[in-house]
Amino acid sequence: MSHPSSLVEIRGLNKSFGANHVLHDIDFDVARGEVVCVIGPSGSGKSTLLRCVNLLERPESGRVTVDGRELTDPDCDIDAARRQIGMVFQQFNLFPHHSARDNCALALKTVLRRSTGDARRIATANLERVGLADKLDAYPARLSGGQQQRVAIARALSMDPALMLFDEPTSALDPELVGEVLAVMRRLADEGMTMIVVTHEIAFAREVADRVVFMDGGTVVEQGRPEQLLSAPREPRTRDFLERVLTPTSRG
């Protein structure tokens, strides 16, 4: 049974790609203001789960409700529902011929029909929010990978979403640039933003998450507070995964 403060409710979610059954009867809630980090091996269904939350992938069965609106209802206005959901991908997907500010303002003008002045003001505020006040007029080619990902975050925030989804947002970055993106995400968590983060950054999950979910084989194997799940997991498969990712591989 869902909690009254749940922002996201997922019930009986199944998703297949051909003969490959990727998600198996997923039940999953996220409370308002909660930060949930989803971890697990490659191919475990983490990114597919995230993409089903805003119906970038349509499940075969099950129900997805966000902020009281059932996205899997055939009569749901998906475009309107998605305006409440910001998503940040592994790749930045910025328009190369638009400045950072224009990348953030574009959807405000074309989707929300805000005036050019309002759109630029909101875009500027969100670029300042992610530490890019000095890059408003810079084009993506002139920005580092970390800066481009922060523009992508600012673009999502400019739509004033109730929920932010992050699909391994640091996986395409050079190691030295990862920290600046994670710092922005920490600030969003501190501000009370509801977030679902698919990540391989275990230290970030330990520090920032209210709850960590471990997935394997298209199922939720285990979930709990980060200090419990990451330090004393109950399930053998969780322990095996954490031992592999936390213990450096010795090579002879």
mmCIF file of C-alpha atoms in Angstrom:
data_model
loop_
_atom_site.group_PDB
_atom_site.id
_atom_site.type_symbol
_atom_site.label_atom_id
_atom_site.label_comp_id
_atom_site.label_asym_id
_atom_site.label_seq_id
_atom_site.Cartn_x
_atom_site.Cartn_y
_atom_site.Cartn_z
ATOM 1 C CA MET A 1 0.000 0.000 0.000
ATOM 2 C CA SER A 2 1.377 3.421 -0.913
ATOM 3 C CA HIS A 3 2.140 6.123 1.609
ATOM 4 C CA PRO A 4 -0.001 9.279 1.368
ATOM 5 C CA SER A 5 3.122 11.351 0.693
ATOM 6 C CA SER A 6 4.280 9.191 -2.238
ATOM 7 C CA LEU A 7 5.132 11.189 -5.339
ATOM 8 C CA VAL A 8 5.896 8.109 -7.454
ATOM 9 C CA GLU A 9 3.947 4.843 -7.284
ATOM 10 C CA ILE A 10 4.848 1.855 -9.467
ATOM 11 C CA ARG A 11 2.787 -1.318 -9.322
ATOM 12 C CA GLY A 12 3.295 -4.633 -11.136
ATOM 13 C CA LEU A 13 5.571 -3.154 -13.789
ATOM 14 C CA ASN A 14 6.702 -5.496 -16.576
ATOM 15 C CA LYS A 15 8.772 -4.555 -19.594
ATOM 16 C CA SER A 16 10.173 -6.743 -22.368
ATOM 17 C CA PHE A 17 12.238 -6.118 -25.473
ATOM 18 C CA GLY A 18 11.278 -8.983 -27.745
ATOM 19 C CA ALA A 19 12.005 -12.208 -25.873
ATOM 20 C CA ASN A 20 14.082 -10.369 -23.265
ATOM 21 C CA HIS A 21 11.951 -9.809 -20.153
ATOM 22 C CA VAL A 22 13.772 -6.836 -18.622
ATOM 23 C CA LEU A 23 11.510 -5.844 -15.695
ATOM 24 C CA HIS A 24 9.603 -8.388 -13.614
ATOM 25 C CA ASP A 25 6.618 -7.217 -11.544
ATOM 26 C CA ILE A 26 8.316 -4.142 -10.076
ATOM 27 C CA ASP A 27 6.625 -2.467 -7.100
ATOM 28 C CA PHE A 28 8.276 0.798 -6.134
ATOM 29 C CA ASP A 29 7.344 4.010 -4.289
ATOM 30 C CA VAL A 30 9.224 7.274 -3.872
ATOM 31 C CA ALA A 31 8.120 9.768 -1.228
ATOM 32 C CA ARG A 32 8.070 13.513 -1.808
ATOM 33 C CA GLY A 33 11.492 14.931 -1.073
ATOM 34 C CA GLU A 34 13.142 11.510 -1.054
ATOM 35 C CA VAL A 35 16.410 10.730 -2.843
ATOM 36 C CA VAL A 36 16.525 7.133 -4.078
ATOM 37 C CA CYS A 37 19.694 5.733 -5.638
ATOM 38 C CA VAL A 38 19.305 2.622 -7.786
ATOM 39 C CA ILE A 39 22.400 0.445 -8.115
ATOM 40 C CA GLY A 40 23.123 -2.918 -9.712
ATOM 41 C CA PRO A 41 25.079 -4.634 -12.467
ATOM 42 C CA SER A 42 24.804 -3.709 -16.130
ATOM 43 C CA GLY A 43 21.698 -5.203 -17.696
ATOM 44 C CA SER A 44 19.774 -5.382 -14.434
ATOM 45 C CA GLY A 45 16.972 -3.115 -15.674
ATOM 46 C CA LYS A 46 17.907 0.087 -13.821
ATOM 47 C CA SER A 47 17.793 2.456 -16.802
ATOM 48 C CA THR A 48 14.707 0.749 -18.231
ATOM 49 C CA LEU A 49 12.923 1.278 -14.917
ATOM 50 C CA LEU A 50 13.829 4.962 -15.022
ATOM 51 C CA ARG A 51 12.631 5.306 -18.613
ATOM 52 C CA CYS A 52 9.333 3.637 -17.704
ATOM 53 C CA VAL A 53 8.720 6.263 -15.008
ATOM 54 C CA ASN A 54 8.149 8.922 -17.677
ATOM 55 C CA LEU A 55 7.031 6.460 -20.366
ATOM 56 C CA LEU A 56 10.013 6.883 -22.652
ATOM 57 C CA GLU A 57 9.559 3.107 -22.584
ATOM 58 C CA ARG A 58 5.983 1.866 -22.356
ATOM 59 C CA PRO A 59 5.569 -1.186 -20.105
ATOM 60 C CA GLU A 60 3.610 -4.245 -21.177
ATOM 61 C CA SER A 61 1.720 -4.247 -17.902
ATOM 62 C CA GLY A 62 1.601 -2.415 -14.609
ATOM 63 C CA ARG A 63 0.849 1.095 -13.441
ATOM 64 C CA VAL A 64 3.016 4.196 -13.077
ATOM 65 C CA THR A 65 1.614 7.158 -11.136
ATOM 66 C CA VAL A 66 3.507 10.432 -10.663
ATOM 67 C CA ASP A 67 2.083 13.218 -8.517
ATOM 68 C CA GLY A 68 -1.358 11.629 -8.565
ATOM 69 C CA ARG A 69 -1.479 11.241 -12.356
ATOM 70 C CA GLU A 70 -1.426 7.739 -13.818
ATOM 71 C CA LEU A 71 0.895 7.906 -16.806
ATOM 72 C CA THR A 72 -0.012 4.386 -17.942
ATOM 73 C CA ASP A 73 -3.684 5.333 -18.302
ATOM 74 C CA PRO A 74 -4.394 5.342 -22.067
ATOM 75 C CA ASP A 75 -6.228 8.651 -21.638
ATOM 76 C CA CYS A 76 -3.323 10.362 -19.863
ATOM 77 C CA ASP A 77 -1.856 13.440 -21.554
ATOM 78 C CA ILE A 78 1.731 12.191 -21.503
ATOM 79 C CA ASP A 79 3.243 15.467 -22.711
ATOM 80 C CA ALA A 80 1.562 17.353 -19.864
ATOM 81 C CA ALA A 81 2.638 14.715 -17.333
ATOM 82 C CA ARG A 82 6.250 14.803 -18.495
ATOM 83 C CA ARG A 83 6.457 18.526 -17.780
ATOM 84 C CA GLN A 84 6.518 17.562 -14.092
ATOM 85 C CA ILE A 85 9.441 15.167 -14.647
ATOM 86 C CA GLY A 86 12.965 16.338 -15.413
ATOM 87 C CA MET A 87 15.380 13.788 -16.837
ATOM 88 C CA VAL A 88 19.145 13.925 -17.159
ATOM 89 C CA PHE A 89 20.781 11.302 -19.379
ATOM 90 C CA GLN A 90 24.282 9.866 -19.654
ATOM 91 C CA GLN A 91 24.844 11.972 -22.758
ATOM 92 C CA PHE A 92 24.155 15.691 -22.498
ATOM 93 C CA ASN A 93 21.954 16.052 -25.607
ATOM 94 C CA LEU A 94 22.490 19.806 -25.852
ATOM 95 C CA PHE A 95 21.755 21.733 -29.028
ATOM 96 C CA PRO A 96 25.239 22.612 -30.336
ATOM 97 C CA HIS A 97 24.078 25.756 -32.143
ATOM 98 C CA HIS A 98 22.454 27.258 -29.005
ATOM 99 C CA SER A 99 24.183 28.892 -26.048
ATOM 100 C CA ALA A 100 23.858 27.437 -22.553
ATOM 101 C CA ARG A 101 21.116 29.936 -21.716
ATOM 102 C CA ASP A 102 19.230 29.295 -24.964
ATOM 103 C CA ASN A 103 19.430 25.521 -24.399
ATOM 104 C CA CYS A 104 17.682 26.086 -21.071
ATOM 105 C CA ALA A 105 15.167 28.615 -22.392
ATOM 106 C CA LEU A 106 14.042 26.776 -25.513
ATOM 107 C CA ALA A 107 11.473 24.423 -23.930
ATOM 108 C CA LEU A 108 10.156 27.229 -21.756
ATOM 109 C CA LYS A 109 9.251 29.160 -24.903
ATOM 110 C CA THR A 110 8.104 26.308 -27.153
ATOM 111 C CA VAL A 111 6.397 24.023 -24.597
ATOM 112 C CA LEU A 112 5.269 26.339 -21.798
ATOM 113 C CA ARG A 113 4.798 29.372 -24.069
ATOM 114 C CA ARG A 114 6.722 31.672 -21.768
ATOM 115 C CA SER A 115 7.865 35.000 -23.145
ATOM 116 C CA THR A 116 11.453 35.333 -24.299
ATOM 117 C CA GLY A 117 12.212 37.605 -21.345
ATOM 118 C CA ASP A 118 10.723 35.210 -18.793
ATOM 119 C CA ALA A 119 12.441 32.216 -20.388
ATOM 120 C CA ARG A 120 15.845 33.920 -20.321
ATOM 121 C CA ARG A 121 15.345 34.996 -16.708
ATOM 122 C CA ILE A 122 14.426 31.471 -15.576
ATOM 123 C CA ALA A 123 17.256 29.941 -17.598
ATOM 124 C CA THR A 124 19.755 32.388 -16.103
ATOM 125 C CA ALA A 125 18.588 31.612 -12.562
ATOM 126 C CA ASN A 126 18.976 27.872 -13.079
ATOM 127 C CA LEU A 127 22.398 28.172 -14.682
ATOM 128 C CA GLU A 128 23.434 30.225 -11.656
ATOM 129 C CA ARG A 129 21.944 27.472 -9.485
ATOM 130 C CA VAL A 130 24.337 24.903 -11.013
ATOM 131 C CA GLY A 131 27.358 27.205 -10.814
ATOM 132 C CA LEU A 132 27.484 28.403 -14.416
ATOM 133 C CA ALA A 133 26.694 32.107 -14.062
ATOM 134 C CA ASP A 134 29.813 32.874 -16.108
ATOM 135 C CA LYS A 135 28.852 30.544 -18.994
ATOM 136 C CA LEU A 136 25.441 31.887 -19.999
ATOM 137 C CA ASP A 137 26.457 32.695 -23.560
ATOM 138 C CA ALA A 138 28.918 29.830 -24.052
ATOM 139 C CA TYR A 139 28.169 27.193 -26.691
ATOM 140 C CA PRO A 140 28.440 23.474 -25.809
ATOM 141 C CA ALA A 141 31.640 23.000 -27.812
ATOM 142 C CA ARG A 142 33.323 25.553 -25.534
ATOM 143 C CA LEU A 143 32.254 23.735 -22.337
ATOM 144 C CA SER A 144 33.810 20.778 -20.573
ATOM 145 C CA GLY A 145 31.807 17.582 -20.194
ATOM 146 C CA GLY A 146 31.026 18.427 -16.594
ATOM 147 C CA GLN A 147 29.830 21.883 -17.563
ATOM 148 C CA GLN A 148 27.674 20.457 -20.358
ATOM 149 C CA GLN A 149 26.056 18.031 -17.923
ATOM 150 C CA ARG A 150 25.379 20.897 -15.519
ATOM 151 C CA VAL A 151 23.683 22.787 -18.369
ATOM 152 C CA ALA A 152 21.561 19.675 -18.964
ATOM 153 C CA ILE A 153 20.587 19.681 -15.276
ATOM 154 C CA ALA A 154 19.766 23.405 -15.417
ATOM 155 C CA ARG A 155 17.651 22.791 -18.529
ATOM 156 C CA ALA A 156 15.617 20.140 -16.682
ATOM 157 C CA LEU A 157 15.263 22.378 -13.612
ATOM 158 C CA SER A 158 14.016 25.263 -15.734
ATOM 159 C CA MET A 159 10.742 23.393 -16.275
ATOM 160 C CA ASP A 160 10.209 23.434 -12.484
ATOM 161 C CA PRO A 161 9.717 19.649 -12.205
ATOM 162 C CA ALA A 162 8.284 17.842 -9.201
ATOM 163 C CA LEU A 163 10.623 14.905 -9.869
ATOM 164 C CA MET A 164 14.149 14.617 -11.254
ATOM 165 C CA LEU A 165 15.419 11.425 -12.884
ATOM 166 C CA PHE A 166 19.150 10.883 -13.393
ATOM 167 C CA ASP A 167 20.349 8.028 -15.599
ATOM 168 C CA GLU A 168 24.034 7.500 -14.712
ATOM 169 C CA PRO A 169 24.715 11.225 -15.172
ATOM 170 C CA THR A 170 28.468 10.922 -14.583
ATOM 171 C CA SER A 171 29.245 7.819 -16.655
ATOM 172 C CA ALA A 172 30.298 9.783 -19.759
ATOM 173 C CA LEU A 173 32.570 12.145 -17.821
ATOM 174 C CA ASP A 174 36.289 12.068 -17.251
ATOM 175 C CA PRO A 175 36.974 11.166 -13.594
ATOM 176 C CA GLU A 176 38.161 14.655 -12.668
ATOM 177 C CA LEU A 177 34.844 16.160 -13.838
ATOM 178 C CA VAL A 178 32.548 13.811 -11.922
ATOM 179 C CA GLY A 179 32.753 15.757 -8.653
ATOM 180 C CA GLU A 180 31.305 18.996 -10.016
ATOM 181 C CA VAL A 181 28.154 17.227 -11.251
ATOM 182 C CA LEU A 182 27.715 15.260 -8.034
ATOM 183 C CA ALA A 183 28.095 18.507 -6.049
ATOM 184 C CA VAL A 184 25.127 19.997 -7.932
ATOM 185 C CA MET A 185 23.075 16.879 -7.232
ATOM 186 C CA ARG A 186 23.964 17.083 -3.530
ATOM 187 C CA ARG A 187 22.677 20.654 -3.446
ATOM 188 C CA LEU A 188 19.426 19.612 -5.108
ATOM 189 C CA ALA A 189 19.008 16.883 -2.492
ATOM 190 C CA ASP A 190 19.640 19.435 0.269
ATOM 191 C CA GLU A 191 16.956 21.662 -1.283
ATOM 192 C CA GLY A 192 14.409 18.830 -0.993
ATOM 193 C CA MET A 193 14.156 17.835 -4.657
ATOM 194 C CA THR A 194 12.613 14.385 -5.179
ATOM 195 C CA MET A 195 15.195 12.374 -7.132
ATOM 196 C CA ILE A 196 15.632 8.885 -8.556
ATOM 197 C CA VAL A 197 19.283 8.378 -9.454
ATOM 198 C CA VAL A 198 20.616 5.384 -11.361
ATOM 199 C CA THR A 199 24.290 5.449 -10.495
ATOM 200 C CA HIS A 200 27.481 3.456 -10.115
ATOM 201 C CA GLU A 201 28.849 6.077 -7.691
ATOM 202 C CA ILE A 202 28.512 4.076 -4.468
ATOM 203 C CA ALA A 203 30.103 6.783 -2.307
ATOM 204 C CA PHE A 204 27.556 9.302 -3.578
ATOM 205 C CA ALA A 205 24.709 6.894 -2.820
ATOM 206 C CA ARG A 206 26.067 6.353 0.683
ATOM 207 C CA GLU A 207 26.304 10.095 1.347
ATOM 208 C CA VAL A 208 23.197 11.508 -0.325
ATOM 209 C CA ALA A 209 20.521 8.821 -0.690
ATOM 210 C CA ASP A 210 17.653 8.407 1.730
ATOM 211 C CA ARG A 211 17.230 4.919 0.316
ATOM 212 C CA VAL A 212 19.313 2.632 -1.899
ATOM 213 C CA VAL A 213 17.667 0.072 -4.176
ATOM 214 C CA PHE A 214 19.689 -2.867 -5.509
ATOM 215 C CA MET A 215 18.402 -4.399 -8.737
ATOM 216 C CA ASP A 216 19.485 -7.566 -10.497
ATOM 217 C CA GLY A 217 17.833 -9.620 -13.212
ATOM 218 C CA GLY A 218 15.008 -7.144 -13.624
ATOM 219 C CA THR A 219 13.864 -7.357 -10.010
ATOM 220 C CA VAL A 220 14.335 -5.323 -6.839
ATOM 221 C CA VAL A 221 16.521 -7.671 -4.796
ATOM 222 C CA GLU A 222 16.884 -5.464 -1.745
ATOM 223 C CA GLN A 223 16.356 -1.899 -0.595
ATOM 224 C CA GLY A 224 17.061 0.048 2.570
ATOM 225 C CA ARG A 225 18.874 2.917 4.197
ATOM 226 C CA PRO A 226 22.342 3.370 2.675
ATOM 227 C CA GLU A 227 24.129 2.655 5.959
ATOM 228 C CA GLN A 228 22.299 -0.695 6.151
ATOM 229 C CA LEU A 229 22.287 -1.844 2.539
ATOM 230 C CA LEU A 230 25.799 -0.728 1.622
ATOM 231 C CA SER A 231 27.458 -1.880 4.858
ATOM 232 C CA ALA A 232 25.420 -4.913 5.933
ATOM 233 C CA PRO A 233 23.250 -6.145 3.035
ATOM 234 C CA ARG A 234 20.868 -8.982 3.805
ATOM 235 C CA GLU A 235 20.905 -10.677 0.415
ATOM 236 C CA PRO A 236 23.904 -12.724 -0.831
ATOM 237 C CA ARG A 237 23.560 -11.249 -4.346
ATOM 238 C CA THR A 238 23.814 -7.716 -2.949
ATOM 239 C CA ARG A 239 26.880 -8.657 -0.909
ATOM 240 C CA ASP A 240 28.526 -10.224 -3.971
ATOM 241 C CA PHE A 241 27.880 -7.140 -6.108
ATOM 242 C CA LEU A 242 29.206 -4.715 -3.485
ATOM 243 C CA GLU A 243 32.309 -6.813 -2.906
ATOM 244 C CA ARG A 244 33.030 -6.692 -6.617
ATOM 245 C CA VAL A 245 32.524 -2.940 -7.054
ATOM 246 C CA LEU A 246 34.139 -1.857 -3.787
ATOM 247 C CA THR A 247 37.167 -4.151 -3.866
ATOM 248 C CA PRO A 248 39.875 -3.223 -6.382
ATOM 249 C CA THR A 249 40.575 -6.041 -8.833
ATOM 250 C CA SER A 250 44.095 -7.409 -8.460
ATOM 251 C CA ARG A 251 45.847 -8.216 -11.670
ATOM 252 C CA GLY A 252 48.785 -10.584 -11.852
#
